CSV table of C-alpha atoms in Angstrom, one decimal:
chain,number,residue,atom,x,y,z
O,1,MET,CA,65.7,-87.4,103.0
O,2,PRO,CA,64.5,-89.9,105.6
O,3,LEU,CA,66.8,-92.8,106.5
O,4,GLU,CA,64.3,-95.3,105.0
O,5,GLU,CA,64.6,-93.7,101.6
O,6,ARG,CA,68.4,-93.9,101.7
O,7,ASN,CA,68.7,-97.4,103.1
O,8,PRO,CA,67.0,-100.1,101.1
O,9,ARG,CA,67.1,-102.7,103.9
O,10,SER,CA,65.6,-100.2,106.4
O,11,SER,CA,62.8,-99.5,103.9
O,12,ARG,CA,62.2,-103.2,103.5
O,13,ARG,CA,62.2,-103.9,107.2
O,14,GLY,CA,59.8,-100.9,107.8
O,15,GLY,CA,57.5,-102.2,105.1
O,16,SER,CA,57.5,-105.7,106.6
O,17,GLN,CA,56.6,-104.4,110.0
O,18,LEU,CA,53.7,-102.4,108.6
O,19,ARG,CA,52.4,-105.4,106.7
O,20,VAL,CA,52.5,-107.4,110.0
O,21,LEU,CA,50.5,-104.7,111.6
O,22,GLY,CA,47.9,-104.8,108.8
O,23,ALA,CA,48.9,-101.5,107.1
O,24,SER,CA,49.8,-103.1,103.7
O,25,GLU,CA,48.9,-100.0,101.7
O,26,GLU,CA,51.3,-97.9,103.7
O,27,ALA,CA,54.0,-100.6,103.5
O,28,LEU,CA,53.6,-100.6,99.7
O,29,HIS,CA,53.8,-96.8,99.6
O,30,ARG,CA,57.0,-96.9,101.6
O,31,LEU,CA,58.5,-99.5,99.3
O,32,GLU,CA,57.5,-97.5,96.2
O,33,SER,CA,58.9,-94.3,97.7
O,34,ALA,CA,62.2,-95.8,98.6
O,35,TRP,CA,62.5,-97.5,95.2
O,36,ALA,CA,61.7,-94.3,93.4
O,37,VAL,CA,64.8,-92.8,95.1
O,38,ASN,CA,67.0,-95.8,94.6
O,39,PRO,CA,65.8,-97.9,91.5
O,40,SER,CA,69.1,-99.8,91.4
O,41,ALA,CA,68.5,-101.4,94.8
O,42,GLY,CA,67.9,-105.1,94.1
O,43,VAL,CA,66.5,-105.8,97.6
O,44,LEU,CA,63.7,-103.2,97.0
O,45,ALA,CA,63.1,-104.4,93.5
O,46,ALA,CA,62.6,-108.0,94.7
O,47,GLU,CA,60.3,-106.9,97.5
O,48,LEU,CA,58.2,-104.7,95.1
O,49,ILE,CA,57.9,-107.5,92.6
O,50,ARG,CA,56.7,-109.9,95.3
O,51,GLU,CA,54.3,-107.3,96.8
O,52,TYR,CA,52.7,-106.4,93.4
O,53,GLY,CA,52.5,-110.1,92.7
O,54,LYS,CA,50.5,-110.7,95.9
O,55,ARG,CA,48.1,-108.0,94.9
O,56,GLY,CA,47.7,-109.6,91.4
O,57,GLU,CA,49.4,-106.6,89.7
O,58,VAL,CA,51.7,-108.7,87.5
O,59,GLN,CA,52.2,-105.9,85.0
O,60,GLN,CA,53.6,-103.7,87.7
O,61,SER,CA,56.0,-106.5,88.7
O,62,GLU,CA,57.2,-106.7,85.2
O,63,THR,CA,57.7,-103.0,85.0
O,64,VAL,CA,59.8,-103.1,88.1
O,65,LEU,CA,62.0,-105.7,86.5
O,66,ASP,CA,62.3,-103.7,83.3
O,67,THR,CA,63.2,-100.6,85.2
O,68,PHE,CA,65.8,-102.4,87.2
O,69,ALA,CA,67.3,-104.0,84.1
O,70,ALA,CA,67.9,-100.6,82.7
O,71,GLU,CA,69.3,-99.0,85.8
O,72,GLY,CA,70.5,-101.7,88.2
O,73,PRO,CA,73.5,-103.9,88.5
O,74,GLN,CA,73.3,-106.8,86.0
O,75,GLY,CA,74.5,-109.3,88.5
O,76,VAL,CA,71.2,-109.1,90.5
O,77,LEU,CA,69.0,-109.6,87.4
O,78,PRO,CA,69.0,-113.4,87.5
O,79,HIS,CA,67.6,-113.3,91.1
O,80,LEU,CA,65.0,-110.8,90.1
O,81,ARG,CA,64.0,-112.8,87.1
O,82,ASN,CA,63.5,-115.8,89.4
O,83,VAL,CA,61.3,-113.7,91.7
O,84,LEU,CA,59.2,-112.5,88.8
O,85,ALA,CA,59.0,-116.1,87.3
O,86,ASN,CA,57.6,-117.2,90.7
O,87,VAL,CA,55.0,-114.4,90.6
O,88,LEU,CA,54.0,-115.3,87.0
O,89,MET,CA,53.6,-118.9,87.9
O,90,ASP,CA,51.4,-118.0,90.9
O,91,ALA,CA,49.3,-115.9,88.5
O,92,GLY,CA,48.9,-118.8,86.1
O,93,LYS,CA,51.1,-117.3,83.4
O,94,GLU,CA,53.3,-120.4,83.1
O,95,GLU,CA,54.5,-119.7,79.5
O,96,LYS,CA,55.8,-116.2,80.4
O,97,ALA,CA,57.5,-117.7,83.4
O,98,ARG,CA,59.1,-120.4,81.2
O,99,GLN,CA,60.4,-117.7,78.8
O,100,LEU,CA,61.8,-115.7,81.6
O,101,LEU,CA,63.7,-118.7,83.0
O,102,ARG,CA,65.1,-119.3,79.5
O,103,LYS,CA,66.5,-115.8,79.4
O,104,ASN,CA,68.2,-116.6,82.7
O,105,SER,CA,69.7,-119.9,81.9
O,106,SER,CA,73.4,-119.0,81.2
O,107,LEU,CA,73.6,-116.4,84.0
O,108,LEU,CA,72.7,-118.6,86.9
O,109,PHE,CA,75.0,-119.9,89.6
O,110,ASP,CA,74.7,-121.2,93.2
O,111,GLN,CA,71.4,-120.2,94.9
O,112,ASP,CA,69.9,-118.5,91.9
O,113,ALA,CA,70.5,-121.7,89.9
O,114,ILE,CA,68.8,-123.8,92.6
O,115,ASP,CA,65.8,-121.4,92.7
O,116,ALA,CA,65.5,-121.6,88.9
O,117,ALA,CA,65.7,-125.4,89.0
O,118,ILE,CA,62.9,-125.6,91.5
O,119,LEU,CA,60.8,-123.2,89.4
O,120,ALA,CA,61.5,-125.4,86.3
O,121,ARG,CA,60.3,-128.4,88.3
O,122,ARG,CA,57.1,-126.5,89.1
O,123,LEU,CA,56.7,-125.9,85.4
O,124,ARG,CA,57.1,-129.6,84.8
O,125,ASP,CA,60.3,-129.2,82.8
O,126,PRO,CA,62.7,-131.8,84.2
O,127,ARG,CA,65.4,-131.2,81.6
O,128,ALA,CA,65.7,-127.5,82.4
O,129,ALA,CA,65.6,-128.3,86.1
O,130,HIS,CA,68.4,-130.7,85.6
O,131,ARG,CA,70.5,-128.1,83.7
O,132,HIS,CA,70.0,-125.5,86.4
O,133,PHE,CA,70.8,-128.0,89.2
O,134,GLN,CA,74.1,-128.8,87.4
O,135,ARG,CA,74.9,-125.1,87.1
O,136,ALA,CA,74.4,-124.7,90.9
O,137,GLY,CA,77.4,-127.0,91.5
O,138,ASP,CA,78.5,-127.4,95.1
O,139,ALA,CA,75.8,-125.1,96.4
O,140,ILE,CA,73.4,-128.1,96.2
O,141,ASP,CA,75.4,-130.0,98.8
O,142,ALA,CA,74.6,-127.5,101.5
O,143,ALA,CA,70.8,-127.3,100.8
O,144,PRO,CA,68.7,-130.3,101.8
O,145,ARG,CA,65.7,-129.2,99.8
O,146,ALA,CA,67.9,-128.7,96.7
O,147,LEU,CA,69.3,-132.2,97.0
O,148,LEU,CA,65.8,-133.7,97.4
O,149,GLU,CA,64.5,-131.7,94.4
O,150,PHE,CA,67.5,-132.8,92.3
O,151,VAL,CA,66.8,-136.5,93.3
O,152,GLN,CA,63.1,-136.1,92.2
O,153,THR,CA,64.3,-134.5,88.9
O,154,LYS,CA,66.6,-137.5,88.3
O,155,LEU,CA,63.8,-139.9,89.0
O,156,GLN,CA,61.5,-138.1,86.6
O,157,LEU,CA,64.2,-138.2,83.9
O,158,ALA,CA,64.7,-141.9,84.6
O,159,LYS,CA,61.0,-142.5,84.1
O,160,GLU,CA,61.1,-140.6,80.8
O,161,ALA,CA,64.1,-142.6,79.7
O,162,ARG,CA,62.2,-145.8,80.5
O,163,TRP,CA,59.3,-144.9,78.3
O,164,ALA,CA,61.8,-143.9,75.5
O,165,ARG,CA,63.5,-147.3,76.0
O,166,ARG,CA,66.8,-145.8,76.8
O,167,ASP,CA,67.9,-148.3,79.5
O,168,ASP,CA,71.5,-147.0,79.9
O,169,SER,CA,70.2,-143.4,80.5
O,170,ARG,CA,67.6,-144.7,82.9
O,171,ARG,CA,70.2,-146.7,85.0
O,172,GLN,CA,72.5,-143.7,85.0
O,173,PHE,CA,69.8,-141.4,86.4
O,174,LEU,CA,68.8,-143.9,89.0
O,175,ARG,CA,72.4,-144.3,90.1
O,176,GLU,CA,72.9,-140.6,90.4
O,177,ALA,CA,69.6,-140.2,92.3
O,178,ARG,CA,70.8,-142.9,94.8
O,179,THR,CA,74.1,-141.1,95.3
O,180,LEU,CA,72.3,-137.8,95.9
O,181,LEU,CA,70.0,-139.5,98.4
O,182,GLU,CA,73.0,-140.9,100.2
O,183,ARG,CA,74.5,-137.4,100.4
O,184,LEU,CA,71.2,-136.0,101.7
O,185,LEU,CA,71.1,-138.6,104.5
O,186,GLN,CA,74.6,-137.7,105.5
O,187,LEU,CA,73.9,-134.1,106.0
O,188,SER,CA,73.9,-133.0,109.6
O,189,ALA,CA,70.4,-132.4,110.8
O,190,SER,CA,68.5,-131.4,113.9
O,191,PRO,CA,66.9,-134.1,116.0
O,192,THR,CA,63.5,-132.9,114.8
O,193,ARG,CA,64.5,-133.4,111.2
O,194,HIS,CA,65.9,-136.9,112.0
O,195,ALA,CA,62.6,-137.7,113.7
O,196,TRP,CA,60.7,-136.8,110.5
O,197,ALA,CA,63.0,-138.8,108.3
């Protein structure tokens, strides 16, 4: 058995190199071969879901997730559901993506929760995004993009509260957004990022 079929990371790296060189069919074939040998490898499953998504083969992406759900470690499923939700949204299947994120809601923590929150924002669902950001906990503090997205979510919820004439809620969301912005500004940043700010 070749090393690439035994080592998911090696297979993924080899596939990436082939894609860069323009041999995307061979890259896909290598990924499929490696995954056939090791269907419980989350790294390969995520890469296959993305690759099929790029090709518009959404059904194949869903099949990869279903196979992994049956054979792979359950702790990786939330990440793979986020990857598939992203593929579904790119394919214009927003309702399916929304359903997939709902399945994920109680299983998310840290970076997976942040990714789900950003996906929920893309789906124009600020309440779900807010819940996911809250589940991410302290992981948000280390991710500038997550902080900014959380601020935007709070501002969107404040706007909704204004239209519903819930002034206390609106003020609370605005205070929280301000606190998050202050945290964002305090993050250490490169001189380039400070220049853009």
